[in-house]
mmCIF file of N, CA and C in Angstrom:
data_model
loop_
_atom_site.group_PDB
_atom_site.id
_atom_site.type_symbol
_atom_site.label_atom_id
_atom_site.label_comp_id
_atom_site.label_asym_id
_atom_site.label_seq_id
_atom_site.Cartn_x
_atom_site.Cartn_y
_atom_site.Cartn_z
ATOM 1 N N GLY O 49 -39.058 15.174 1.107
ATOM 2 C CA GLY O 49 -39.851 15.890 1.954
ATOM 3 C C GLY O 49 -40.913 15.395 1.990
ATOM 4 N N LYS O 50 -42.010 16.164 2.915
ATOM 5 C CA LYS O 50 -43.495 15.230 2.729
ATOM 6 C C LYS O 50 -44.122 16.554 2.906
ATOM 7 N N LEU O 51 -45.325 16.622 1.646
ATOM 8 C CA LEU O 51 -46.079 17.718 1.864
ATOM 9 C C LEU O 51 -47.600 17.423 2.429
ATOM 10 N N VAL O 52 -47.565 18.123 3.571
ATOM 11 C CA VAL O 52 -49.365 18.103 4.061
ATOM 12 C C VAL O 52 -50.137 18.879 4.461
ATOM 13 N N ILE O 53 -51.451 19.032 3.715
ATOM 14 C CA ILE O 53 -52.195 19.422 3.550
ATOM 15 C C ILE O 53 -53.416 19.303 4.361
ATOM 16 N N SER O 54 -53.963 19.822 5.592
ATOM 17 C CA SER O 54 -54.981 19.497 6.405
ATOM 18 C C SER O 54 -56.420 19.549 5.847
ATOM 19 N N PRO O 55 -57.129 19.018 6.053
ATOM 20 C CA PRO O 55 -58.409 19.014 5.528
ATOM 21 C C PRO O 55 -59.070 20.162 5.892
ATOM 22 N N SER O 56 -58.928 20.932 6.552
ATOM 23 C CA SER O 56 -59.602 22.097 7.217
ATOM 24 C C SER O 56 -59.064 22.997 6.131
ATOM 25 N N THR O 57 -57.836 22.881 5.956
ATOM 26 C CA THR O 57 -57.500 23.947 4.943
ATOM 27 C C THR O 57 -57.812 23.730 3.727
ATOM 28 N N LEU O 58 -57.765 22.883 3.062
ATOM 29 C CA LEU O 58 -58.470 22.383 1.918
ATOM 30 C C LEU O 58 -60.007 23.123 1.619
ATOM 31 N N GLN O 59 -60.746 22.888 2.633
ATOM 32 C CA GLN O 59 -62.172 23.178 2.925
ATOM 33 C C GLN O 59 -62.064 24.537 3.291
ATOM 34 N N LYS O 60 -61.412 25.285 3.211
ATOM 35 C CA LYS O 60 -61.622 26.886 3.691
ATOM 36 C C LYS O 60 -61.876 27.774 2.545
ATOM 37 N N GLY O 61 -63.152 28.238 2.715
ATOM 38 C CA GLY O 61 -64.022 29.102 1.469
ATOM 39 C C GLY O 61 -64.472 28.138 0.210
ATOM 40 N N LEU O 62 -64.467 26.827 0.324
ATOM 41 C CA LEU O 62 -64.700 26.006 -0.686
ATOM 42 C C LEU O 62 -66.321 25.370 -1.015
ATOM 43 N N SER O 63 -66.750 25.930 -1.868
ATOM 44 C CA SER O 63 -68.290 24.932 -1.590
ATOM 45 C C SER O 63 -67.942 23.652 -2.392
ATOM 46 N N ALA O 64 -68.776 22.909 -2.588
ATOM 47 C CA ALA O 64 -68.798 21.848 -2.996
ATOM 48 C C ALA O 64 -68.381 21.747 -4.904
ATOM 49 N N LYS O 65 -68.866 22.695 -5.351
ATOM 50 C CA LYS O 65 -68.421 22.930 -6.619
ATOM 51 C C LYS O 65 -67.437 24.014 -6.937
ATOM 52 N N SER O 66 -66.768 23.987 -6.406
ATOM 53 C CA SER O 66 -65.422 25.409 -6.288
ATOM 54 C C SER O 66 -63.901 24.208 -6.772
ATOM 55 N N ALA O 67 -63.622 24.884 -7.642
ATOM 56 C CA ALA O 67 -62.326 24.068 -8.343
ATOM 57 C C ALA O 67 -61.207 24.695 -7.509
ATOM 58 N N MET O 68 -60.021 24.064 -7.584
ATOM 59 C CA MET O 68 -59.186 24.252 -6.688
ATOM 60 C C MET O 68 -57.667 24.180 -7.437
ATOM 61 N N ILE O 69 -56.665 25.382 -7.647
ATOM 62 C CA ILE O 69 -55.583 25.339 -8.356
ATOM 63 C C ILE O 69 -54.501 25.024 -7.181
ATOM 64 N N VAL O 70 -53.533 24.027 -7.504
ATOM 65 C CA VAL O 70 -52.348 23.891 -6.536
ATOM 66 C C VAL O 70 -51.415 24.334 -7.479
ATOM 67 N N ARG O 71 -50.068 24.952 -7.211
ATOM 68 C CA ARG O 71 -49.268 24.893 -7.720
ATOM 69 C C ARG O 71 -48.053 24.844 -6.652
ATOM 70 N N THR O 72 -46.898 24.007 -7.262
ATOM 71 C CA THR O 72 -46.101 23.618 -6.387
ATOM 72 C C THR O 72 -44.424 23.333 -7.594
ATOM 73 N N THR O 73 -43.576 24.067 -6.792
ATOM 74 C CA THR O 73 -42.193 23.806 -7.486
ATOM 75 C C THR O 73 -41.620 22.716 -6.800
ATOM 76 N N VAL O 74 -40.952 21.861 -7.435
ATOM 77 C CA VAL O 74 -40.002 20.773 -6.765
ATOM 78 C C VAL O 74 -38.717 20.060 -7.397
ATOM 79 N N GLU O 75 -37.864 20.229 -6.585
ATOM 80 C CA GLU O 75 -36.348 19.916 -6.846
ATOM 81 C C GLU O 75 -36.356 18.239 -6.286
ATOM 82 N N ILE O 76 -35.626 17.746 -7.179
ATOM 83 C CA ILE O 76 -35.192 16.406 -6.691
ATOM 84 C C ILE O 76 -34.038 16.176 -7.384
ATOM 85 N N VAL O 77 -33.317 14.887 -6.836
ATOM 86 C CA VAL O 77 -31.768 14.809 -7.137
ATOM 87 C C VAL O 77 -32.183 13.610 -7.726
ATOM 88 N N PRO O 78 -32.118 13.291 -9.048
ATOM 89 C CA PRO O 78 -32.149 11.800 -9.479
ATOM 90 C C PRO O 78 -30.954 11.212 -9.212
ATOM 91 N N GLU O 79 -29.819 11.651 -8.948
ATOM 92 C CA GLU O 79 -28.596 11.194 -9.080
ATOM 93 C C GLU O 79 -28.210 10.422 -7.678
ATOM 94 N N THR O 80 -29.473 10.294 -6.662
ATOM 95 C CA THR O 80 -29.424 9.885 -5.654
ATOM 96 C C THR O 80 -30.445 8.422 -5.459
ATOM 97 N N ASN O 81 -31.472 8.789 -6.473
ATOM 98 C CA ASN O 81 -32.614 7.813 -6.591
ATOM 99 C C ASN O 81 -32.184 6.219 -6.939
ATOM 100 N N THR O 82 -32.165 5.668 -6.247
ATOM 101 C CA THR O 82 -31.609 4.059 -6.112
ATOM 102 C C THR O 82 -32.813 3.382 -6.813
ATOM 103 N N GLN O 83 -33.947 3.930 -6.389
ATOM 104 C CA GLN O 83 -35.272 2.855 -6.700
ATOM 105 C C GLN O 83 -35.858 2.796 -8.144
ATOM 106 N N LEU O 84 -34.879 3.478 -9.290
ATOM 107 C CA LEU O 84 -35.186 2.875 -10.586
ATOM 108 C C LEU O 84 -36.790 3.277 -11.181
ATOM 109 N N SER O 85 -37.369 4.415 -10.431
ATOM 110 C CA SER O 85 -38.641 4.730 -10.316
ATOM 111 C C SER O 85 -38.870 6.266 -10.229
ATOM 112 N N GLY O 86 -39.666 6.906 -10.575
ATOM 113 C CA GLY O 86 -39.871 8.370 -11.212
ATOM 114 C C GLY O 86 -38.560 8.937 -11.854
ATOM 115 N N LEU O 87 -37.674 9.577 -11.440
ATOM 116 C CA LEU O 87 -36.572 9.902 -12.556
ATOM 117 C C LEU O 87 -35.528 10.025 -11.917
ATOM 118 N N TYR O 88 -34.615 9.221 -12.383
ATOM 119 C CA TYR O 88 -33.154 8.617 -11.773
ATOM 120 C C TYR O 88 -32.177 8.990 -12.876
ATOM 121 N N LYS O 89 -30.996 8.878 -12.657
ATOM 122 C CA LYS O 89 -29.856 8.677 -13.236
ATOM 123 C C LYS O 89 -29.373 7.162 -13.375
ATOM 124 N N SER O 90 -29.087 6.942 -14.528
ATOM 125 C CA SER O 90 -28.321 5.526 -14.742
ATOM 126 C C SER O 90 -27.076 5.601 -15.871
ATOM 127 N N GLY O 91 -26.118 5.477 -15.463
ATOM 128 C CA GLY O 91 -25.338 5.801 -16.085
ATOM 129 C C GLY O 91 -24.957 7.167 -16.515
ATOM 130 N N ASP O 92 -24.759 7.700 -17.895
ATOM 131 C CA ASP O 92 -24.967 9.410 -18.143
ATOM 132 C C ASP O 92 -26.400 9.808 -18.632
ATOM 133 N N ILE O 93 -27.426 8.618 -18.022
ATOM 134 C CA ILE O 93 -28.699 9.353 -19.128
ATOM 135 C C ILE O 93 -29.354 9.636 -17.804
ATOM 136 N N TYR O 94 -30.421 10.419 -17.831
ATOM 137 C CA TYR O 94 -31.274 10.630 -17.128
ATOM 138 C C TYR O 94 -32.447 9.645 -17.351
ATOM 139 N N CYS O 95 -33.363 8.684 -16.927
ATOM 140 C CA CYS O 95 -34.471 8.305 -17.267
ATOM 141 C C CYS O 95 -35.664 8.659 -16.415
ATOM 142 N N SER O 96 -36.793 8.175 -16.841
ATOM 143 C CA SER O 96 -38.296 8.160 -16.027
ATOM 144 C C SER O 96 -38.774 7.189 -16.140
ATOM 145 N N GLN O 97 -39.495 6.533 -14.976
ATOM 146 C CA GLN O 97 -40.524 5.875 -15.103
ATOM 147 C C GLN O 97 -41.254 5.809 -14.151
ATOM 148 N N CYS O 98 -42.795 6.084 -14.572
ATOM 149 C CA CYS O 98 -43.414 6.891 -13.795
ATOM 150 C C CYS O 98 -44.597 6.192 -13.801
ATOM 151 N N GLU O 99 -44.918 4.592 -14.155
ATOM 152 C CA GLU O 99 -45.900 3.752 -13.908
ATOM 153 C C GLU O 99 -45.573 2.505 -12.907
ATOM 154 N N ALA O 100 -46.423 2.305 -11.792
ATOM 155 C CA ALA O 100 -47.634 3.180 -11.534
ATOM 156 C C ALA O 100 -47.238 3.895 -10.630
ATOM 157 N N GLU O 101 -46.464 3.967 -9.673
ATOM 158 C CA GLU O 101 -46.277 4.791 -8.776
ATOM 159 C C GLU O 101 -45.404 5.885 -8.659
ATOM 160 N N GLY O 102 -44.183 5.842 -9.883
ATOM 161 C CA GLY O 102 -42.997 6.938 -9.871
ATOM 162 C C GLY O 102 -43.263 8.118 -10.167
ATOM 163 N N PHE O 103 -44.657 8.467 -10.418
ATOM 164 C CA PHE O 103 -44.673 10.137 -10.599
ATOM 165 C C PHE O 103 -44.786 10.711 -9.468
ATOM 166 N N ARG O 104 -45.093 9.855 -8.324
ATOM 167 C CA ARG O 104 -45.163 10.353 -6.955
ATOM 168 C C ARG O 104 -43.476 10.804 -6.581
ATOM 169 N N ARG O 105 -42.604 9.890 -6.963
ATOM 170 C CA ARG O 105 -41.462 10.426 -6.294
ATOM 171 C C ARG O 105 -40.974 11.634 -7.177
ATOM 172 N N ILE O 106 -42.310 12.073 -8.211
ATOM 173 C CA ILE O 106 -41.490 13.365 -8.912
ATOM 174 C C ILE O 106 -41.924 14.736 -8.074
ATOM 175 N N THR O 107 -43.282 14.348 -8.083
ATOM 176 C CA THR O 107 -43.990 15.356 -7.917
ATOM 177 C C THR O 107 -45.069 14.996 -6.455
ATOM 178 N N TYR O 108 -46.220 15.922 -6.097
ATOM 179 C CA TYR O 108 -46.945 15.644 -5.073
ATOM 180 C C TYR O 108 -48.031 15.134 -6.170
ATOM 181 N N TYR O 109 -48.890 14.002 -5.680
ATOM 182 C CA TYR O 109 -50.344 13.975 -7.035
ATOM 183 C C TYR O 109 -51.132 12.989 -6.380
ATOM 184 N N CYS O 110 -51.776 13.218 -6.245
ATOM 185 C CA CYS O 110 -53.104 12.414 -5.855
ATOM 186 C C CYS O 110 -53.484 11.177 -6.496
ATOM 187 N N ASP O 111 -52.671 10.232 -6.484
ATOM 188 C CA ASP O 111 -52.941 8.923 -7.549
ATOM 189 C C ASP O 111 -53.948 8.094 -7.185
ATOM 190 N N ARG O 112 -55.033 8.734 -7.651
ATOM 191 C CA ARG O 112 -56.296 7.684 -7.194
ATOM 192 C C ARG O 112 -57.222 7.935 -8.710
ATOM 193 N N PRO O 113 -57.644 6.909 -8.691
ATOM 194 C CA PRO O 113 -58.927 6.853 -10.246
ATOM 195 C C PRO O 113 -59.768 8.021 -10.246
ATOM 196 N N ASP O 114 -60.178 8.161 -9.074
ATOM 197 C CA ASP O 114 -61.498 9.495 -8.998
ATOM 198 C C ASP O 114 -60.264 10.631 -9.282
ATOM 199 N N VAL O 115 -59.538 10.913 -9.178
ATOM 200 C CA VAL O 115 -58.881 12.116 -9.492
ATOM 201 C C VAL O 115 -58.533 12.420 -10.523
ATOM 202 N N MET O 116 -59.000 13.333 -11.333
ATOM 203 C CA MET O 116 -58.334 13.507 -12.895
ATOM 204 C C MET O 116 -57.822 15.133 -13.132
ATOM 205 N N ALA O 117 -56.777 14.907 -12.582
ATOM 206 C CA ALA O 117 -55.992 16.184 -12.610
ATOM 207 C C ALA O 117 -55.476 16.530 -14.058
ATOM 208 N N THR O 118 -55.290 17.468 -14.227
ATOM 209 C CA THR O 118 -54.523 17.988 -15.635
ATOM 210 C C THR O 118 -53.123 18.903 -15.075
ATOM 211 N N PHE O 119 -51.828 18.535 -15.599
ATOM 212 C CA PHE O 119 -51.121 19.421 -15.777
ATOM 213 C C PHE O 119 -51.163 20.999 -16.748
ATOM 214 N N GLU O 120 -50.723 21.859 -16.458
ATOM 215 C CA GLU O 120 -50.826 23.174 -17.049
ATOM 216 C C GLU O 120 -49.606 23.156 -17.863
ATOM 217 N N SER O 121 -48.628 22.914 -16.819
ATOM 218 C CA SER O 121 -47.196 22.906 -17.999
ATOM 219 C C SER O 121 -46.412 22.119 -16.877
ATOM 220 N N VAL O 122 -44.986 21.639 -17.391
ATOM 221 C CA VAL O 122 -43.844 20.929 -16.436
ATOM 222 C C VAL O 122 -42.837 21.326 -17.638
ATOM 223 N N ARG O 123 -41.619 21.416 -16.499
ATOM 224 C CA ARG O 123 -40.458 22.005 -17.370
ATOM 225 C C ARG O 123 -39.345 21.046 -16.545
ATOM 226 N N ILE O 124 -38.668 20.696 -17.564
ATOM 227 C CA ILE O 124 -37.292 20.123 -17.296
ATOM 228 C C ILE O 124 -36.251 20.953 -17.546
ATOM 229 N N GLU O 125 -35.149 21.544 -16.760
ATOM 230 C CA GLU O 125 -34.122 22.012 -17.099
ATOM 231 C C GLU O 125 -33.086 21.258 -16.788
ATOM 232 N N ALA O 126 -32.088 21.343 -17.681
ATOM 233 C CA ALA O 126 -30.514 21.118 -17.218
ATOM 234 C C ALA O 126 -29.641 21.945 -18.319
ATOM 235 N N ASP O 127 -28.230 21.673 -17.590
ATOM 236 C CA ASP O 127 -27.168 22.276 -18.033
ATOM 237 C C ASP O 127 -26.750 22.084 -19.868
ATOM 238 N N ALA O 128 -27.074 22.726 -20.844
ATOM 239 C CA ALA O 128 -27.341 22.508 -22.311
ATOM 240 C C ALA O 128 -25.941 22.285 -22.872
ATOM 241 N N GLU O 129 -25.186 22.390 -22.277
ATOM 242 C CA GLU O 129 -23.679 21.872 -22.752
ATOM 243 C C GLU O 129 -23.528 20.164 -22.432
ATOM 244 N N SER O 130 -24.072 20.185 -21.137
ATOM 245 C CA SER O 130 -23.514 18.739 -20.521
ATOM 246 C C SER O 130 -24.694 17.734 -21.217
ATOM 247 N N TYR O 131 -26.169 18.518 -21.535
ATOM 248 C CA TYR O 131 -27.456 17.452 -21.745
ATOM 249 C C TYR O 131 -27.865 18.515 -22.781
ATOM 250 N N PRO O 132 -27.412 18.353 -23.643
ATOM 251 C CA PRO O 132 -27.939 18.932 -25.209
ATOM 252 C C PRO O 132 -29.171 18.359 -25.802
ATOM 253 N N VAL O 133 -29.659 17.002 -25.446
ATOM 254 C CA VAL O 133 -30.767 16.807 -26.140
ATOM 255 C C VAL O 133 -31.988 16.437 -24.604
ATOM 256 N N LEU O 134 -33.005 16.969 -24.206
ATOM 257 C CA LEU O 134 -33.596 16.845 -23.485
ATOM 258 C C LEU O 134 -35.217 15.854 -24.178
ATOM 259 N N LEU O 135 -35.789 15.111 -23.349
ATOM 260 C CA LEU O 135 -36.943 14.399 -24.119
ATOM 261 C C LEU O 135 -37.817 14.503 -22.723
ATOM 262 N N SER O 136 -39.091 14.773 -23.149
ATOM 263 C CA SER O 136 -40.038 15.030 -22.008
ATOM 264 C C SER O 136 -41.521 14.188 -22.878
#
């Protein structure tokens, strides 16, 4: 999929000093990711590779040096019986 936010949407009601919060919910399928970037499955193991552009394969992010975004929370979910250990 593709997230498209028009400039007019971003500018509605915002002054130059305004802050904005963008919340997203993302569902991905690492089993079909063959790029070895972002979150992918290799054998029985789920792996992540987020440098330098891999994070954009997981979620929307303005990946530029002038964007200093913070992430309030990131949640990884899996079936506890199949994947008893999750590292993040």
